Amino acid sequence: MQIADRIARSIATGELPLGARLPPQRIFAFDEQIAVSTASRVYEELTRRGLVKGEIGRGTFVSNRFAPLDPSLQEPSGTGIDLEIMFRLSPDARDRIAASTNLFFKAGVADTAVTPPSVRASLPALSTFARLTSEGGFEVDPSNVLLAGNGKQAIAATFSALAPRGGRIAVETLTYPFAIATARMLGIELVPLPLDGEGIMPHALDRAADAGLNGAYLQTTLQSPLVVTMSESRREQIAAVLRKHNLTAIEDRVYGFLKPTRPLAAFAPDHVIQIDSLSKRLMPGLSLGIIACPRRFDEAVARSLRSGGWMAPSLSVGLAQHWIEDGVVDFVEASKRQDAKAMFDIARSAFEGLDYQSSPEALHGWLMLPSQWRADSFVSACADLGIAVAPGSAFAVGKSVAPTGVRIAYSAPDLSTWTYALREVAKLATAGSGSSGRAL
């Protein structure tokens, strides 16, 4: 792995350019003073990362400057290194998932894993998911847990359950792009509310509720794209507004595992529907949406899940339960928290002197661009370098004016590629359009 990392760095920096031919494995083994079998494993690892490609009768050639994202990721950009979609999984985490999955299937597929998709599961499974999503002393009742195929489906189902066509749901001015697309599809109006350093401001939610709302959708921890987290006092203030207006909030807690805090639901349990999933905690290749809602919304949300076809596949439920009970999820979460800290330190150094905000716990950051840049021009210039980033406009609700910034997702395949990519982004931001030839 050390040798593969070194070669990957040489490819990323251009020392080994696109199309360069690597030595035959026997020669490589002799030069590196390693066994031929070890050389073969190095070449296999480089191939697995998508950096080289073997051609029968010709040899092994550099085929990509950057390792692509895992093919299981939904809608990758296709750019060499994708810092647009948040996805991070270390080799150790991959190995742990693979070993545990092998054990699951070796035991045989249980009857419960071959039944049709459902919004419910066995009590042991629901108890497992309830424990996973219980934090900060607030315990989720297993009987309040409903299951969706993934977190996106959970958002769609709760939007549909809370608001009719033409209804109104409050959100942060900059919010999750899928929530924007879902509201548009369902004919729901999103009401953008201003944020400060802790998220939505209570007085803004209070005023919007006076004008009429069917609900609110909030990211309370490590909000995307601005990486802000509500303090406990802010959560108490938001909870007071919810109780005052008998308003229900959808609390999206997919990043909560990175920075465990008492959820908003702890302060207004009858007025908050919690959403969590395994996509960020584990991997998007096999996900599960977990909804914890007050009993009065149980049937409405379950009906939305069924009518939308958003029920959880039984095999996903069984495998997810196994992963949690086998300690895989705890292991991967710890690995991601460790990666977040290491990648944050590199980002803070790379963007020194620029307006960059993030957190040691987060897996994304927000880069405000210097005045010479427009966000769309900067995104295009990054794409010319083979790097994908997300413009602020992707997160803007309705006619809201997005700040001139980009979200940087922590999704590079290794720290050397991450370091190189951020240095290129920082260099571009500082230099302006001259280095890319694009007009502003």
Short mmCIF file of C-alpha atoms in Angstrom, two decimals, residues 32-420:
data_model
loop_
_atom_site.label_atom_id
_atom_site.label_comp_id
_atom_site.label_asym_id
_atom_site.label_seq_id
_atom_site.Cartn_x
_atom_site.Cartn_y
_atom_site.Cartn_z
CA GLU A 32 11.84 -1.96 -5.72
CA GLN A 33 13.60 -4.95 -4.15
CA ILE A 34 10.29 -6.70 -3.47
CA ALA A 35 8.83 -10.08 -4.42
CA VAL A 36 7.11 -10.42 -7.80
CA SER A 37 3.91 -11.36 -5.96
CA THR A 38 4.10 -8.07 -4.03
CA ALA A 39 4.66 -6.15 -7.27
CA SER A 40 1.57 -7.83 -8.67
CA ARG A 41 -0.45 -6.65 -5.66
CA VAL A 42 0.82 -3.09 -6.16
CA TYR A 43 -0.35 -3.13 -9.78
CA GLU A 44 -3.70 -4.64 -8.72
CA GLU A 45 -4.19 -1.85 -6.17
CA LEU A 46 -3.40 0.85 -8.74
CA THR A 47 -5.85 -0.81 -11.13
CA ARG A 48 -8.51 -0.96 -8.40
CA ARG A 49 -8.10 2.78 -7.84
CA GLY A 50 -8.61 3.39 -11.55
CA LEU A 51 -5.15 4.90 -12.01
CA VAL A 52 -3.68 2.35 -14.43
CA LYS A 53 -4.97 -0.08 -17.01
CA GLY A 54 -3.33 -3.26 -18.28
CA GLU A 55 -3.36 -4.07 -21.99
CA ILE A 56 -2.64 -7.66 -23.05
CA GLY A 57 0.64 -7.88 -24.91
CA ARG A 58 1.48 -4.21 -24.38
CA GLY A 59 1.85 -3.61 -20.63
CA THR A 60 0.37 -1.39 -17.93
CA PHE A 61 -0.31 2.28 -18.62
CA VAL A 62 -1.36 5.32 -16.57
CA SER A 63 -5.03 5.84 -17.47
CA ASN A 64 -6.16 8.57 -15.05
CA ARG A 65 -4.54 11.34 -13.02
CA PHE A 66 -7.02 10.84 -10.21
CA ALA A 67 -8.82 7.85 -8.78
CA PRO A 68 -12.54 8.02 -9.59
CA LEU A 69 -15.27 7.73 -6.99
CA ASP A 70 -16.68 4.36 -6.14
CA PRO A 71 -19.02 3.33 -8.98
CA SER A 72 -21.81 2.65 -6.48
CA LEU A 73 -22.10 6.39 -5.77
CA GLN A 74 -25.21 7.97 -7.22
CA GLU A 75 -24.70 10.52 -9.97
CA PRO A 76 -20.92 11.03 -9.85
CA SER A 77 -19.73 14.00 -11.87
CA GLY A 78 -17.46 11.97 -14.14
CA THR A 79 -14.64 14.43 -13.40
CA GLY A 80 -11.23 13.04 -12.46
CA ILE A 81 -11.51 13.87 -8.75
CA ASP A 82 -15.00 14.52 -7.45
CA LEU A 83 -15.17 16.99 -4.56
CA GLU A 84 -18.84 17.61 -5.32
CA ILE A 85 -20.44 14.58 -3.66
CA MET A 86 -19.60 13.67 -0.07
CA PHE A 87 -18.29 10.13 -0.02
CA ARG A 88 -15.37 8.89 2.04
CA LEU A 89 -14.51 5.26 2.82
CA SER A 90 -11.03 4.17 3.86
CA PRO A 91 -9.51 0.86 2.67
CA ASP A 92 -9.74 -0.51 6.24
CA ALA A 93 -13.44 0.38 6.35
CA ARG A 94 -14.03 -1.31 2.99
CA ASP A 95 -12.30 -4.45 4.25
CA ARG A 96 -14.35 -4.49 7.45
CA ILE A 97 -17.61 -4.12 5.50
CA ALA A 98 -16.58 -6.89 3.10
CA ALA A 99 -15.66 -9.31 5.90
CA SER A 100 -18.89 -8.68 7.79
CA THR A 101 -21.00 -9.00 4.64
CA ASN A 102 -19.33 -12.32 3.88
CA LEU A 103 -20.33 -13.58 7.34
CA PHE A 104 -23.90 -12.40 6.78
CA PHE A 105 -24.32 -14.40 3.58
CA LYS A 106 -22.42 -17.43 4.88
CA ALA A 107 -25.07 -17.78 7.57
CA GLY A 108 -27.71 -18.10 4.86
CA VAL A 109 -30.41 -15.67 3.81
CA ALA A 110 -33.09 -15.49 6.49
CA ASP A 111 -36.79 -15.64 5.64
CA THR A 112 -37.17 -12.01 6.72
CA ALA A 113 -34.62 -10.95 4.09
CA VAL A 114 -36.63 -12.25 1.13
CA THR A 115 -39.99 -10.69 1.96
CA PRO A 116 -41.38 -7.72 -0.04
CA PRO A 117 -40.24 -4.18 0.87
CA SER A 118 -41.95 -2.69 3.91
CA VAL A 119 -42.05 0.42 6.08
CA ARG A 120 -41.84 -1.83 9.13
CA ALA A 121 -39.45 -4.50 10.38
CA SER A 122 -39.16 -6.96 13.24
CA LEU A 123 -38.98 -5.50 16.74
CA PRO A 124 -35.30 -6.57 17.15
CA ALA A 125 -34.42 -4.76 13.91
CA LEU A 126 -36.36 -1.63 14.85
CA SER A 127 -34.70 -1.65 18.29
CA THR A 128 -31.29 -1.81 16.61
CA PHE A 129 -32.08 1.17 14.38
CA ALA A 130 -33.57 3.09 17.32
CA ARG A 131 -30.36 2.63 19.31
CA LEU A 132 -28.30 3.77 16.33
CA THR A 133 -30.19 7.04 16.05
CA SER A 134 -30.46 7.75 19.82
CA GLU A 135 -27.96 10.41 20.91
CA GLY A 136 -27.28 12.89 23.67
CA GLY A 137 -29.48 11.10 26.19
CA PHE A 138 -32.51 11.19 23.88
CA GLU A 139 -33.77 7.68 23.21
CA VAL A 140 -35.77 6.88 20.10
CA ASP A 141 -38.76 4.60 20.71
CA PRO A 142 -38.51 1.56 18.38
CA SER A 143 -42.28 1.70 17.85
CA ASN A 144 -41.84 5.16 16.30
CA VAL A 145 -39.35 3.96 13.67
CA LEU A 146 -40.32 3.70 9.99
CA LEU A 147 -37.97 2.62 7.20
CA ALA A 148 -37.34 3.94 3.71
CA GLY A 149 -35.02 2.76 0.97
CA ASN A 150 -32.62 5.65 1.70
CA GLY A 151 -32.45 9.10 3.27
CA LYS A 152 -33.65 10.85 0.08
CA GLN A 153 -36.79 8.75 0.05
CA ALA A 154 -37.32 9.55 3.73
CA ILE A 155 -37.21 13.28 2.90
CA ALA A 156 -39.68 12.86 0.03
CA ALA A 157 -42.08 10.84 2.20
CA THR A 158 -42.05 13.29 5.12
CA PHE A 159 -42.47 16.31 2.81
CA SER A 160 -45.45 14.58 1.22
CA ALA A 161 -46.94 13.67 4.60
CA LEU A 162 -46.65 17.19 6.04
CA ALA A 163 -47.58 19.43 3.12
CA PRO A 164 -50.23 19.12 0.39
CA ARG A 165 -49.61 20.36 -3.14
CA GLY A 166 -49.37 24.13 -2.77
CA GLY A 167 -48.28 23.80 0.86
CA ARG A 168 -45.32 25.63 2.41
CA ILE A 169 -42.24 24.24 4.17
CA ALA A 170 -39.55 26.48 5.70
CA VAL A 171 -35.89 25.71 4.98
CA GLU A 172 -32.48 27.33 5.33
CA THR A 173 -31.72 29.85 2.57
CA LEU A 174 -29.05 27.43 1.37
CA THR A 175 -30.16 23.83 1.78
CA TYR A 176 -29.82 20.29 0.46
CA PRO A 177 -30.35 20.33 -3.34
CA PHE A 178 -32.43 17.14 -3.23
CA ALA A 179 -34.88 18.78 -0.83
CA ILE A 180 -35.31 21.60 -3.37
CA ALA A 181 -35.90 19.14 -6.22
CA THR A 182 -38.33 17.06 -4.14
CA ALA A 183 -40.41 20.07 -3.14
CA ARG A 184 -40.62 21.14 -6.77
CA MET A 185 -41.74 17.65 -7.80
CA LEU A 186 -44.41 17.54 -5.07
CA GLY A 187 -45.67 21.07 -5.78
CA ILE A 188 -44.57 22.34 -2.36
CA GLU A 189 -43.31 25.89 -1.89
CA LEU A 190 -40.08 26.20 0.04
CA VAL A 191 -39.82 29.30 2.24
CA PRO A 192 -36.14 30.28 2.61
CA LEU A 193 -35.16 31.61 6.03
CA PRO A 194 -31.93 33.48 6.85
CA LEU A 195 -29.11 31.77 8.74
CA ASP A 196 -26.48 32.96 11.16
CA GLY A 197 -23.56 31.04 12.64
CA GLU A 198 -25.93 28.48 14.20
CA GLY A 199 -28.49 27.94 11.45
CA ILE A 200 -32.04 29.23 11.05
CA MET A 201 -32.84 32.20 13.31
CA PRO A 202 -35.79 31.65 15.65
CA HIS A 203 -37.46 35.01 14.98
CA ALA A 204 -37.41 34.31 11.23
CA LEU A 205 -39.11 30.95 11.75
CA ASP A 206 -41.62 32.60 14.08
CA ARG A 207 -42.56 35.22 11.45
CA ALA A 208 -42.82 32.61 8.69
CA ALA A 209 -45.07 30.45 10.89
CA ASP A 210 -47.34 33.46 11.48
CA ALA A 211 -47.73 33.71 7.69
CA GLY A 212 -48.60 30.00 7.46
CA LEU A 213 -46.39 26.94 7.24
CA ASN A 214 -47.01 23.22 6.97
CA GLY A 215 -43.61 22.34 8.38
CA ALA A 216 -39.89 23.06 8.40
CA TYR A 217 -36.89 21.13 7.11
CA LEU A 218 -33.69 21.76 9.11
CA GLN A 219 -30.13 20.48 9.16
CA THR A 220 -29.20 21.04 12.79
CA THR A 221 -25.68 19.56 12.78
CA LEU A 222 -22.90 20.40 10.29
CA GLN A 223 -25.39 21.99 7.90
CA SER A 224 -24.59 21.67 4.22
CA PRO A 225 -23.15 23.69 2.61
CA LEU A 226 -22.22 26.19 5.35
CA VAL A 227 -21.05 23.72 8.06
CA VAL A 228 -22.93 25.39 10.92
CA THR A 229 -24.25 23.55 14.00
CA MET A 230 -27.03 24.68 16.31
CA SER A 231 -26.10 25.13 19.96
CA GLU A 232 -28.36 23.63 22.61
CA SER A 233 -29.76 27.08 23.41
CA ARG A 234 -30.62 27.62 19.73
CA ARG A 235 -32.33 24.24 19.60
CA GLU A 236 -34.36 25.19 22.68
CA GLN A 237 -35.40 28.45 20.99
CA ILE A 238 -36.41 26.68 17.76
CA ALA A 239 -38.31 24.08 19.80
CA ALA A 240 -40.22 26.87 21.57
CA VAL A 241 -41.30 28.28 18.18
CA LEU A 242 -42.45 24.81 17.07
CA ARG A 243 -44.56 24.37 20.21
CA LYS A 244 -45.97 27.90 19.97
CA HIS A 245 -47.30 27.35 16.44
CA ASN A 246 -47.92 23.59 16.74
CA LEU A 247 -45.48 23.34 13.83
CA THR A 248 -43.61 20.16 12.86
CA ALA A 249 -39.94 20.14 11.85
CA ILE A 250 -38.13 17.50 9.83
CA GLU A 251 -34.68 17.24 11.43
CA ASP A 252 -32.16 15.87 8.93
CA ARG A 253 -29.48 14.23 11.06
CA VAL A 254 -27.40 12.41 8.44
CA TYR A 255 -24.23 14.19 9.66
CA GLY A 256 -25.07 13.77 13.34
CA PHE A 257 -22.74 10.79 13.76
CA LEU A 258 -19.77 13.04 12.98
CA LYS A 259 -20.59 15.42 15.84
CA PRO A 260 -22.91 13.74 18.36
CA THR A 261 -25.26 16.28 19.96
CA ARG A 262 -28.69 16.31 21.57
CA PRO A 263 -31.14 16.43 18.68
CA LEU A 264 -33.81 19.07 18.23
CA ALA A 265 -36.28 16.25 18.90
CA ALA A 266 -35.05 16.11 22.50
CA PHE A 267 -36.47 19.61 23.08
CA ALA A 268 -39.78 19.14 21.23
CA PRO A 269 -40.37 15.38 20.86
CA ASP A 270 -43.99 15.78 19.71
CA HIS A 271 -43.07 18.31 17.01
CA VAL A 272 -39.99 16.79 15.34
CA ILE A 273 -39.60 14.02 12.78
CA GLN A 274 -36.00 12.77 12.68
CA ILE A 275 -34.39 11.45 9.50
CA ASP A 276 -31.18 9.45 9.38
CA SER A 277 -29.60 7.05 6.90
CA LEU A 278 -26.65 4.75 6.32
CA SER A 279 -25.42 6.58 3.18
CA LYS A 280 -23.14 8.97 5.07
CA ARG A 281 -22.57 6.75 8.11
CA LEU A 282 -21.53 3.79 5.97
CA MET A 283 -21.74 3.96 2.19
CA PRO A 284 -24.29 4.89 -0.48
CA GLY A 285 -23.92 1.54 -2.26
CA LEU A 286 -26.43 -0.05 0.12
CA SER A 287 -28.42 2.44 2.15
CA LEU A 288 -31.42 2.60 4.44
CA GLY A 289 -33.54 5.56 5.49
CA ILE A 290 -34.53 5.66 9.16
CA ILE A 291 -37.45 7.86 10.23
CA ALA A 292 -38.33 8.44 13.88
CA CYS A 293 -41.61 10.33 14.11
CA PRO A 294 -44.17 11.19 16.79
CA ARG A 295 -47.01 8.70 16.90
CA ARG A 296 -49.53 11.20 15.50
CA PHE A 297 -47.61 11.23 12.18
CA ASP A 298 -47.02 7.50 12.03
CA GLU A 299 -49.81 6.59 9.62
CA ALA A 300 -49.38 9.66 7.39
CA VAL A 301 -45.66 9.04 6.88
CA ALA A 302 -46.19 5.28 6.42
CA ARG A 303 -48.87 6.00 3.80
CA SER A 304 -46.49 8.34 1.93
CA LEU A 305 -43.75 5.72 1.95
CA ARG A 306 -46.08 3.11 0.53
CA SER A 307 -47.71 5.31 -2.10
CA GLY A 308 -44.34 6.60 -3.29
CA GLY A 309 -42.84 3.12 -3.47
CA TRP A 310 -40.21 4.25 -0.96
CA MET A 311 -40.34 1.22 1.35
CA ALA A 312 -37.15 -0.41 2.59
CA PRO A 313 -35.94 -3.59 0.78
CA SER A 314 -35.97 -6.43 3.29
CA LEU A 315 -32.44 -7.56 2.35
CA SER A 316 -31.13 -4.05 3.05
CA VAL A 317 -32.87 -4.10 6.43
CA GLY A 318 -31.36 -7.46 7.37
CA LEU A 319 -27.85 -6.53 6.22
CA ALA A 320 -27.99 -3.12 7.91
CA GLN A 321 -29.09 -4.73 11.17
CA HIS A 322 -26.22 -7.22 10.88
CA TRP A 323 -23.67 -4.47 10.19
CA ILE A 324 -24.79 -2.48 13.22
CA GLU A 325 -24.80 -5.44 15.58
CA ASP A 326 -21.47 -6.71 14.22
CA GLY A 327 -19.79 -3.39 15.08
CA VAL A 328 -19.17 -2.43 11.45
CA VAL A 329 -21.07 0.85 11.63
CA ASP A 330 -19.21 1.91 14.80
CA PHE A 331 -15.89 1.05 13.13
CA VAL A 332 -16.66 2.95 9.93
CA GLU A 333 -18.03 5.97 11.82
CA ALA A 334 -14.81 6.17 13.87
CA SER A 335 -12.78 5.86 10.67
CA LYS A 336 -14.72 8.71 9.06
CA ARG A 337 -14.30 10.95 12.09
CA GLN A 338 -10.57 10.31 11.96
CA ASP A 339 -10.49 11.04 8.22
CA ALA A 340 -12.49 14.24 8.75
CA LYS A 341 -9.92 15.60 11.20
CA ALA A 342 -6.96 14.74 8.95
CA MET A 343 -8.64 16.20 5.85
CA PHE A 344 -9.71 19.33 7.75
CA ASP A 345 -6.13 20.01 8.82
CA ILE A 346 -4.95 19.71 5.20
CA ALA A 347 -7.77 21.96 3.96
CA ARG A 348 -7.08 24.61 6.58
CA SER A 349 -3.44 24.70 5.51
CA ALA A 350 -4.19 24.68 1.77
CA PHE A 351 -6.74 27.51 2.05
CA GLU A 352 -4.72 29.68 4.42
CA GLY A 353 -5.35 33.30 3.53
CA LEU A 354 -8.69 32.49 1.86
CA ASP A 355 -12.18 32.72 3.36
CA TYR A 356 -12.75 29.05 4.15
CA GLN A 357 -15.06 27.66 6.83
CA SER A 358 -15.35 24.08 7.99
CA SER A 359 -15.06 22.02 11.16
CA PRO A 360 -12.72 19.25 12.35
CA GLU A 361 -15.80 17.00 12.54
CA ALA A 362 -17.22 17.79 9.09
CA LEU A 363 -16.77 16.02 5.77
CA HIS A 364 -17.26 19.21 3.75
CA GLY A 365 -16.26 22.85 3.76
CA TRP A 366 -17.38 26.17 2.27
CA LEU A 367 -14.96 28.34 0.29
CA MET A 368 -15.96 31.96 -0.28
CA LEU A 369 -14.33 33.10 -3.50
CA PRO A 370 -12.25 36.25 -3.97
CA SER A 371 -14.03 39.14 -5.71
CA GLN A 372 -12.50 38.41 -9.13
CA TRP A 373 -14.47 35.17 -9.38
CA ARG A 374 -18.05 34.21 -10.14
CA ALA A 375 -18.99 30.81 -8.73
CA ASP A 376 -20.02 29.31 -12.08
CA SER A 377 -16.78 30.44 -13.73
CA PHE A 378 -14.76 29.01 -10.86
CA VAL A 379 -16.56 25.66 -11.05
CA SER A 380 -15.84 25.53 -14.80
CA ALA A 381 -12.19 26.41 -14.25
CA CYS A 382 -11.89 23.66 -11.63
CA ALA A 383 -13.45 21.21 -14.10
CA ASP A 384 -10.70 22.15 -16.59
CA LEU A 385 -8.25 20.90 -13.96
CA GLY A 386 -10.20 17.65 -13.57
CA ILE A 387 -11.70 18.66 -10.22
CA ALA A 388 -15.44 18.90 -9.46
CA VAL A 389 -16.80 21.27 -6.79
CA ALA A 390 -20.37 22.39 -6.08
CA PRO A 391 -21.42 26.04 -6.66
CA GLY A 392 -23.46 27.89 -4.05
CA SER A 393 -26.29 28.26 -6.57
CA ALA A 394 -26.97 24.50 -6.32
CA PHE A 395 -28.07 25.04 -2.70
CA ALA A 396 -30.03 28.28 -3.15
CA VAL A 397 -33.79 28.13 -2.61
CA GLY A 398 -36.10 29.83 -5.10
CA LYS A 399 -34.98 33.35 -5.89
CA SER A 400 -32.49 33.45 -3.01
CA VAL A 401 -29.18 34.96 -4.03
CA ALA A 402 -26.40 32.49 -3.31
CA PRO A 403 -23.14 33.85 -1.91
CA THR A 404 -20.17 33.58 -4.24
CA GLY A 405 -18.77 30.36 -2.89
CA VAL A 406 -18.36 26.65 -3.51
CA ARG A 407 -18.78 23.59 -1.33
CA ILE A 408 -15.77 21.32 -1.07
CA ALA A 409 -16.75 17.73 -0.28
CA TYR A 410 -14.19 15.54 1.49
CA SER A 411 -14.25 12.67 -0.97
CA ALA A 412 -10.72 12.23 -2.35
CA PRO A 413 -9.56 8.60 -2.43
CA ASP A 414 -6.38 9.28 -0.44
CA LEU A 415 -4.73 12.13 1.44
CA SER A 416 -2.04 12.74 -1.20
CA THR A 417 -4.67 13.29 -3.90
CA TRP A 418 -6.70 15.40 -1.48
CA THR A 419 -3.68 17.59 -0.72
CA TYR A 420 -2.81 18.02 -4.39
#
